PDB file of C-alpha atoms (C1' of nucleotides) in Angstrom:
ATOM      1  CA  MET A 276      -3.470  11.296  22.219  1.00  0.00           C
ATOM      2  CA  GLY A 277      -5.568  14.389  23.020  1.00  0.00           C
ATOM      3  CA  GLU A 278      -8.016  16.342  20.934  1.00  0.00           C
ATOM      4  CA  PRO A 279      -6.616  17.079  17.465  1.00  0.00           C
ATOM      5  CA  ILE A 280      -5.420  20.616  17.214  1.00  0.00           C
ATOM      6  CA  CYS A 281      -3.954  22.581  14.306  1.00  0.00           C
ATOM      7  CA  CYS A 282      -0.256  22.654  13.751  1.00  0.00           C
ATOM      8  CA  PRO A 283       1.401  25.970  14.861  1.00  0.00           C
ATOM      9  CA  PRO A 284       1.726  28.441  11.975  1.00  0.00           C
ATOM     10  CA  GLY A 285       5.398  28.809  12.643  1.00  0.00           C
ATOM     11  CA  LEU A 286       5.913  25.155  11.511  1.00  0.00           C
ATOM     12  CA  TYR A 287       5.369  26.180   7.978  1.00  0.00           C
ATOM     13  CA  GLU A 288       7.967  28.843   7.976  1.00  0.00           C
ATOM     14  CA  LEU A 289      10.652  26.079   7.610  1.00  0.00           C
ATOM     15  CA  PRO A 290      12.081  25.373   4.166  1.00  0.00           C
ATOM     16  CA  ALA A 291      10.530  22.470   2.296  1.00  0.00           C
ATOM     17  CA  LEU A 292      13.339  20.043   3.026  1.00  0.00           C
ATOM     18  CA  GLU A 293      13.112  20.595   6.799  1.00  0.00           C
ATOM     19  CA  LEU A 294       9.265  20.788   6.814  1.00  0.00           C
ATOM     20  CA  ALA A 295       8.808  17.564   4.849  1.00  0.00           C
ATOM     21  CA  PRO A 296       9.901  15.031   7.586  1.00  0.00           C
ATOM     22  CA  LEU A 297       8.058  17.025  10.232  1.00  0.00           C
ATOM     23  CA  LEU A 298       4.781  16.565   8.390  1.00  0.00           C
ATOM     24  CA  LEU A 299       5.016  12.842   8.794  1.00  0.00           C
ATOM     25  CA  ASN A 300       2.321  11.602  11.218  1.00  0.00           C
ATOM     26  CA  LYS A 301       0.397  14.857  11.114  1.00  0.00           C
ATOM     27  CA  VAL A 302      -3.283  14.541  10.143  1.00  0.00           C
ATOM     28  CA  LEU A 303      -4.972  16.025   7.047  1.00  0.00           C
ATOM     29  CA  VAL A 304      -8.562  16.831   7.805  1.00  0.00           C
ATOM     30  CA  ARG A 305     -11.309  17.612   5.301  1.00  0.00           C
ATOM     31  CA  ALA A 306     -15.060  17.628   6.006  1.00  0.00           C
ATOM     32  CA  GLY A 307     -15.293  14.489   8.318  1.00  0.00           C
ATOM     33  CA  ARG A 308     -12.588  12.671   6.367  1.00  0.00           C
ATOM     34  CA  ALA A 309      -9.083  12.408   7.795  1.00  0.00           C
ATOM     35  CA  GLY A 310      -5.825  10.557   7.311  1.00  0.00           C
ATOM     36  CA  ARG A 311      -2.337  10.393   8.816  1.00  0.00           C
ATOM     37  CA  ILE A 312       0.505  11.486   6.583  1.00  0.00           C
ATOM     38  CA  VAL A 313       2.981   8.689   5.987  1.00  0.00           C
ATOM     39  CA  GLU A 314       4.745   9.708   2.777  1.00  0.00           C
ATOM     40  CA  VAL A 315       5.893  13.194   1.511  1.00  0.00           C
ATOM     41  CA  GLU A 316       8.285  14.765  -0.921  1.00  0.00           C
ATOM     42  CA  ALA A 317      10.086  18.109  -0.627  1.00  0.00           C
ATOM     43  CA  TYR A 318      10.124  20.578  -3.586  1.00  0.00           C
ATOM     44  CA  GLY A 319      12.231  23.683  -3.532  1.00  0.00           C
ATOM     45  CA  GLY A 320      12.699  26.765  -5.605  1.00  0.00           C
ATOM     46  CA  SER A 321      15.174  27.768  -8.186  1.00  0.00           C
ATOM     47  CA  GLU A 322      17.777  25.349  -6.730  1.00  0.00           C
ATOM     48  CA  ASP A 323      15.530  22.381  -7.350  1.00  0.00           C
ATOM     49  CA  PRO A 324      15.104  21.593 -11.132  1.00  0.00           C
ATOM     50  CA  ALA A 325      12.393  19.080 -10.375  1.00  0.00           C
ATOM     51  CA  SER A 326      10.237  21.724  -8.730  1.00  0.00           C
ATOM     52  CA  HIS A 327       7.282  23.441 -10.428  1.00  0.00           C
ATOM     53  CA  ALA A 328       8.819  26.649  -8.942  1.00  0.00           C
ATOM     54  CA  ALA A 329      12.205  26.152 -10.521  1.00  0.00           C
ATOM     55  CA  ARG A 330      11.631  28.651 -13.351  1.00  0.00           C
ATOM     56  CA  GLY A 331       9.909  31.291 -11.400  1.00  0.00           C
ATOM     57  CA  PRO A 332       6.238  32.094 -10.668  1.00  0.00           C
ATOM     58  CA  THR A 333       3.532  31.193 -13.225  1.00  0.00           C
ATOM     59  CA  ALA A 334      -0.176  31.002 -13.107  1.00  0.00           C
ATOM     60  CA  ARG A 335      -0.103  27.357 -12.106  1.00  0.00           C
ATOM     61  CA  ASN A 336       2.458  27.468  -9.364  1.00  0.00           C
ATOM     62  CA  ARG A 337       1.583  30.794  -7.808  1.00  0.00           C
ATOM     63  CA  SER A 338       0.632  29.252  -4.535  1.00  0.00           C
ATOM     64  CA  MET A 339       4.192  28.071  -4.073  1.00  0.00           C
ATOM     65  CA  PHE A 340       5.302  31.677  -4.023  1.00  0.00           C
ATOM     66  CA  GLY A 341       2.787  32.738  -1.500  1.00  0.00           C
ATOM     67  CA  PRO A 342       2.525  32.440   2.328  1.00  0.00           C
ATOM     68  CA  PRO A 343       3.434  29.187   4.000  1.00  0.00           C
ATOM     69  CA  GLY A 344       0.699  27.011   5.500  1.00  0.00           C
ATOM     70  CA  ARG A 345      -1.493  27.050   2.400  1.00  0.00           C
ATOM     71  CA  LEU A 346      -2.364  24.242   0.029  1.00  0.00           C
ATOM     72  CA  TYR A 347      -0.871  24.093  -3.454  1.00  0.00           C
ATOM     73  CA  VAL A 348      -3.034  21.962  -5.686  1.00  0.00           C
ATOM     74  CA  TYR A 349      -2.448  21.291  -9.324  1.00  0.00           C
ATOM     75  CA  ARG A 350      -3.891  18.992 -11.981  1.00  0.00           C
ATOM     76  CA  ILE A 351      -1.628  16.369 -13.529  1.00  0.00           C
ATOM     77  CA  TYR A 352      -2.002  14.279 -16.674  1.00  0.00           C
ATOM     78  CA  GLY A 353      -5.298  16.036 -17.292  1.00  0.00           C
ATOM     79  CA  LEU A 354      -7.300  14.019 -14.737  1.00  0.00           C
ATOM     80  CA  HIS A 355      -5.654  13.682 -11.356  1.00  0.00           C
ATOM     81  CA  HIS A 356      -4.875  16.167  -8.735  1.00  0.00           C
ATOM     82  CA  CYS A 357      -1.830  16.535  -6.367  1.00  0.00           C
ATOM     83  CA  ALA A 358      -1.824  18.397  -3.057  1.00  0.00           C
ATOM     84  CA  ASN A 359       1.151  20.154  -1.481  1.00  0.00           C
ATOM     85  CA  VAL A 360       1.754  22.022   1.749  1.00  0.00           C
ATOM     86  CA  VAL A 361       3.392  25.474   0.929  1.00  0.00           C
ATOM     87  CA  SER A 362       6.598  25.980   2.871  1.00  0.00           C
ATOM     88  CA  GLY A 363       8.694  28.933   3.921  1.00  0.00           C
ATOM     89  CA  PRO A 364      10.556  30.874   4.938  1.00  0.00           C
ATOM     90  CA  GLY A 365       8.383  33.879   4.110  1.00  0.00           C
ATOM     91  CA  GLU A 366       7.221  33.661   0.579  1.00  0.00           C
ATOM     92  CA  ALA A 367      10.317  31.856  -0.663  1.00  0.00           C
ATOM     93  CA  PRO A 368       9.030  29.215  -3.125  1.00  0.00           C
ATOM     94  CA  GLY A 369       8.662  25.578  -1.905  1.00  0.00           C
ATOM     95  CA  ALA A 370       6.168  22.959  -1.036  1.00  0.00           C
ATOM     96  CA  VAL A 371       5.792  19.501   0.421  1.00  0.00           C
ATOM     97  CA  LEU A 372       3.897  16.979  -1.808  1.00  0.00           C
ATOM     98  CA  LEU A 373       1.521  14.797   0.131  1.00  0.00           C
ATOM     99  CA  ARG A 374       1.902  11.184  -1.402  1.00  0.00           C
ATOM    100  CA  ALA A 375       0.142   8.852   1.096  1.00  0.00           C
ATOM    101  CA  LEU A 376      -2.194   8.892   4.094  1.00  0.00           C
ATOM    102  CA  VAL A 377      -3.380   6.166   6.423  1.00  0.00           C
ATOM    103  CA  PRO A 378      -7.160   6.657   6.593  1.00  0.00           C
ATOM    104  CA  LEU A 379      -8.354   7.570  10.144  1.00  0.00           C
ATOM    105  CA  GLU A 380     -11.844   9.038   9.878  1.00  0.00           C
ATOM    106  CA  GLY A 381     -14.701   8.921   7.356  1.00  0.00           C
ATOM    107  CA  ILE A 382     -13.586   5.646   5.966  1.00  0.00           C
ATOM    108  CA  ASP A 383     -16.942   4.956   4.393  1.00  0.00           C
ATOM    109  CA  GLU A 384     -17.006   8.274   2.633  1.00  0.00           C
ATOM    110  CA  ILE A 385     -13.432   7.721   1.465  1.00  0.00           C
ATOM    111  CA  ARG A 386     -14.253   4.285   0.094  1.00  0.00           C
ATOM    112  CA  GLN A 387     -17.187   5.792  -1.744  1.00  0.00           C
ATOM    113  CA  ALA A 388     -15.016   8.648  -3.111  1.00  0.00           C
ATOM    114  CA  ARG A 389     -12.491   6.113  -4.343  1.00  0.00           C
ATOM    115  CA  GLY A 390     -15.020   3.968  -6.034  1.00  0.00           C
ATOM    116  CA  GLY A 391     -14.656   0.889  -4.038  1.00  0.00           C
ATOM    117  CA  CYS A 392     -11.004   0.084  -4.551  1.00  0.00           C
ATOM    118  CA  ASP A 393      -8.863  -2.172  -2.403  1.00  0.00           C
ATOM    119  CA  ASP A 394      -8.583  -0.643   1.158  1.00  0.00           C
ATOM    120  CA  ALA A 395      -4.784  -0.694   0.829  1.00  0.00           C
ATOM    121  CA  LEU A 396      -5.030   1.815  -2.051  1.00  0.00           C
ATOM    122  CA  LEU A 397      -7.595   4.300  -0.551  1.00  0.00           C
ATOM    123  CA  CYS A 398      -5.037   7.085   0.007  1.00  0.00           C
ATOM    124  CA  SER A 399      -1.806   5.561  -1.197  1.00  0.00           C
ATOM    125  CA  GLY A 400      -0.628   7.807  -3.912  1.00  0.00           C
ATOM    126  CA  PRO A 401      -0.840  11.637  -4.501  1.00  0.00           C
ATOM    127  CA  GLY A 402      -3.739  11.373  -6.953  1.00  0.00           C
ATOM    128  CA  ARG A 403      -5.567   8.816  -4.809  1.00  0.00           C
ATOM    129  CA  LEU A 404      -5.405  10.837  -1.607  1.00  0.00           C
ATOM    130  CA  CYS A 405      -6.826  13.883  -3.361  1.00  0.00           C
ATOM    131  CA  GLN A 406      -9.660  11.815  -4.734  1.00  0.00           C
ATOM    132  CA  ALA A 407     -10.243  10.206  -1.250  1.00  0.00           C
ATOM    133  CA  LEU A 408     -10.569  13.582   0.411  1.00  0.00           C
ATOM    134  CA  GLY A 409     -12.277  15.369  -2.426  1.00  0.00           C
ATOM    135  CA  LEU A 410      -9.435  17.828  -3.023  1.00  0.00           C
ATOM    136  CA  ASP A 411      -9.405  19.537  -6.381  1.00  0.00           C
ATOM    137  CA  MET A 412      -8.359  22.925  -7.883  1.00  0.00           C
ATOM    138  CA  THR A 413     -10.941  24.827  -5.784  1.00  0.00           C
ATOM    139  CA  PHE A 414      -8.721  24.061  -2.768  1.00  0.00           C
ATOM    140  CA  ASP A 415      -5.580  25.651  -4.297  1.00  0.00           C
ATOM    141  CA  GLY A 416      -4.543  28.350  -1.761  1.00  0.00           C
ATOM    142  CA  ALA A 417      -6.700  26.996   1.086  1.00  0.00           C
ATOM    143  CA  ASP A 418      -5.440  27.928   4.558  1.00  0.00           C
ATOM    144  CA  LEU A 419      -4.210  24.786   6.402  1.00  0.00           C
ATOM    145  CA  THR A 420      -3.569  26.630   9.723  1.00  0.00           C
ATOM    146  CA  THR A 421      -7.093  26.984  11.131  1.00  0.00           C
ATOM    147  CA  ALA A 422      -9.737  24.353  11.901  1.00  0.00           C
ATOM    148  CA  SER A 423     -12.372  26.632  10.472  1.00  0.00           C
ATOM    149  CA  SER A 424     -10.883  26.023   7.109  1.00  0.00           C
ATOM    150  CA  ALA A 425     -12.425  23.456   4.719  1.00  0.00           C
ATOM    151  CA  VAL A 426      -9.136  21.580   4.860  1.00  0.00           C
ATOM    152  CA  PHE A 427      -6.492  21.778   7.581  1.00  0.00           C
ATOM    153  CA  LEU A 428      -3.605  20.021   9.216  1.00  0.00           C
ATOM    154  CA  ALA A 429      -3.930  18.621  12.760  1.00  0.00           C
ATOM    155  CA  ASP A 430      -1.482  17.362  15.297  1.00  0.00           C
ATOM    156  CA  ASP A 431      -3.095  14.566  17.358  1.00  0.00           C
ATOM    157  CA  GLY A 432      -0.065  14.132  19.532  1.00  0.00           C
ATOM    158  CA  THR A 433       1.764  11.520  17.369  1.00  0.00           C
ATOM    159  CA  ARG A 434       5.328  12.675  16.876  1.00  0.00           C
ATOM    160  CA  PRO A 435       7.119  12.586  13.583  1.00  0.00           C
ATOM    161  CA  PRO A 436       9.345   9.426  13.241  1.00  0.00           C
ATOM    162  CA  PRO A 437      12.788  10.273  14.748  1.00  0.00           C
ATOM    163  CA  GLU A 438      14.504   8.570  11.788  1.00  0.00           C
ATOM    164  CA  PRO A 439      12.278   8.958   8.706  1.00  0.00           C
ATOM    165  CA  THR A 440      13.296   6.794   5.630  1.00  0.00           C
ATOM    166  CA  ALA A 441      14.719   9.136   3.024  1.00  0.00           C
ATOM    167  CA  THR A 442      14.720   8.046  -0.681  1.00  0.00           C
ATOM    168  CA  PRO A 443      14.763   9.687  -4.135  1.00  0.00           C
ATOM    169  CA  ARG A 444      11.529  11.301  -5.297  1.00  0.00           C
ATOM    170  CA  VAL A 445       9.018   9.291  -7.435  1.00  0.00           C
ATOM    171  CA  GLY A 446       7.980  10.036 -11.005  1.00  0.00           C
ATOM    172  CA  ILE A 447      10.371  12.834 -11.786  1.00  0.00           C
ATOM    173  CA  SER A 448      12.931  13.085 -14.581  1.00  0.00           C
ATOM    174  CA  ARG A 449      15.302  15.693 -13.153  1.00  0.00           C
ATOM    175  CA  ALA A 450      17.333  15.689  -9.880  1.00  0.00           C
ATOM    176  CA  ARG A 451      16.528  12.009  -9.386  1.00  0.00           C
ATOM    177  CA  ASP A 452      19.483  11.561  -7.117  1.00  0.00           C
ATOM    178  CA  LEU A 453      18.293  13.924  -4.296  1.00  0.00           C
ATOM    179  CA  PRO A 454      16.825  11.811  -1.333  1.00  0.00           C
ATOM    180  CA  TRP A 455      13.972  14.334  -0.757  1.00  0.00           C
ATOM    181  CA  ARG A 456      11.161  11.718  -0.337  1.00  0.00           C
ATOM    182  CA  PHE A 457      10.415  10.847   3.234  1.00  0.00           C
ATOM    183  CA  VAL A 458       8.286   7.987   4.662  1.00  0.00           C
ATOM    184  CA  VAL A 459       7.295   6.669   8.073  1.00  0.00           C
ATOM    185  CA  PRO A 460       9.316   3.486   8.427  1.00  0.00           C
ATOM    186  CA  ALA A 461       7.505   0.213   8.412  1.00  0.00           C
ATOM    187  CA  THR A 462       4.031   1.489   7.377  1.00  0.00           C
ATOM    188  CA  PRO A 463       1.646  -0.079   4.904  1.00  0.00           C
ATOM    189  CA  HIS A 464      -0.547   2.208   2.756  1.00  0.00           C
ATOM    190  CA  LEU A 465       2.377   3.861   0.962  1.00  0.00           C
ATOM    191  CA  GLY A 466       2.227   4.882  -2.650  1.00  0.00           C
ATOM    192  CA  PRO A 467       3.352   2.920  -5.674  1.00  0.00           C
ATOM    193  CA  GLY A 468       7.085   2.512  -6.246  1.00  0.00           C
ATOM    194  CA  THR A 469       7.352   1.790  -2.584  1.00  0.00           C
ATOM    195  CA  ARG A 470       9.019  -1.195  -1.000  1.00  0.00           C
ATOM    196  CA  VAL A 471       9.009  -0.689   2.679  1.00  0.00           C
ATOM    197  CA  HIS A 472       8.143  -3.666   4.933  1.00  0.00           C
TER     198      HIS A 472
ATOM    199  C1'  DC B 225       4.829  -9.941 -10.759  1.00  0.00           C
ATOM    200  C1'  DA B 226       6.590  -6.685 -14.459  1.00  0.00           C
ATOM    201  C1'  DT B 227       5.786  -3.849 -18.122  1.00  0.00           C
ATOM    202  C1'  DG B 228       2.807  -1.111 -21.121  1.00  0.00           C
ATOM    203  C1'  DC B 229      -0.578   1.948 -22.391  1.00  0.00           C
ATOM    204  C1'  DG B 230      -4.691   5.031 -22.614  1.00  0.00           C
ATOM    205  C1'  DA B 231      -7.201   8.610 -20.565  1.00  0.00           C
ATOM    206  C1'  DT B 232      -7.325  13.860 -20.844  1.00  0.00           C
ATOM    207  C1'  DC B 233      -5.858  18.806 -19.553  1.00  0.00           C
ATOM    208  C1'  DC B 234      -3.151  23.071 -19.501  1.00  0.00           C
ATOM    209  C1'  DG B 235       0.975  25.626 -18.965  1.00  0.00           C
ATOM    210  C1'  DC B 236       5.111  26.166 -20.987  1.00  0.00           C
ATOM    211  C1'  DT B 237       8.635  25.859 -24.878  1.00  0.00           C
TER     212       DT B 237
ATOM    213  C1'  DG C 151       2.554  21.001 -30.068  1.00  0.00           C
ATOM    214  C1'  DC C 152       4.703  18.522 -25.992  1.00  0.00           C
ATOM    215  C1'  DG C 153       4.781  16.132 -21.885  1.00  0.00           C
ATOM    216  C1'  DG C 154       3.940  15.779 -17.007  1.00  0.00           C
ATOM    217  C1'  DA C 155       5.345  15.278  -8.872  1.00  0.00           C
ATOM    218  C1'  DT C 156      -0.564   9.534 -11.983  1.00  0.00           C
ATOM    219  C1'  DC C 157      -3.820   5.769 -12.010  1.00  0.00           C
ATOM    220  C1'  DG C 158      -5.992   1.618 -13.319  1.00  0.00           C
ATOM    221  C1'  DC C 159      -6.508  -1.954 -16.271  1.00  0.00           C
ATOM    222  C1'  DA C 160      -4.597  -5.236 -19.661  1.00  0.00           C
ATOM    223  C1'  DT C 161      -1.185  -8.224 -21.283  1.00  0.00           C
ATOM    224  C1'  DG C 162       2.650 -11.339 -21.065  1.00  0.00           C
ATOM    225  C1'  DC C 163       6.174 -13.897 -18.779  1.00  0.00           C
TER     226       DC C 163
END
DNA sequence: CATGCGATCCGCT
DNA sequence: GCGGATCGCATGC
């Protein structure tokens, strides 16, 4: 494991379904706090009825229709945030929802941001990981491809799992049959609705 | 351990 | 008006 470096910009040119499993084991870095991505979900464009982008661009989802390698952040249920990595190719709509991290750096800051919950729940869940790293609407559209950004994605040399576990996505009402959720096999720290041991 | 519900916005129907 | 890519606490078995 060498010095953490940013993922190559070309990575994000992949469509969401291909990008999603490749983001497993990458590291999300934000102001001294960092965590390894262990659970993601792919969301597509008009072909994916569960995607925010299914019905075309709107004020909320505009980041999904922009350049790849940016963050798409939205507010859900009025009080939580969810963070996605915008995918490609080009400006084709799509994104990968970040659902769980294993905390790596800034644990004390993360604990503080999460209000002193159980350590297993620090970054386990899309809303929890946003709270843990302090990600809110001001990070919508942030560039993930450069270390000079307030939030970016790093590759510390850990490869994606060769055989990620694929399951249906969590918390959606449409297209529940598609196995577009990917997790690192045999990891703790996953989000709710998860039963991997 | 499983199920339920309240909190609290805003974009969309 | 409705309801959501959620969370945390409370209740009941």
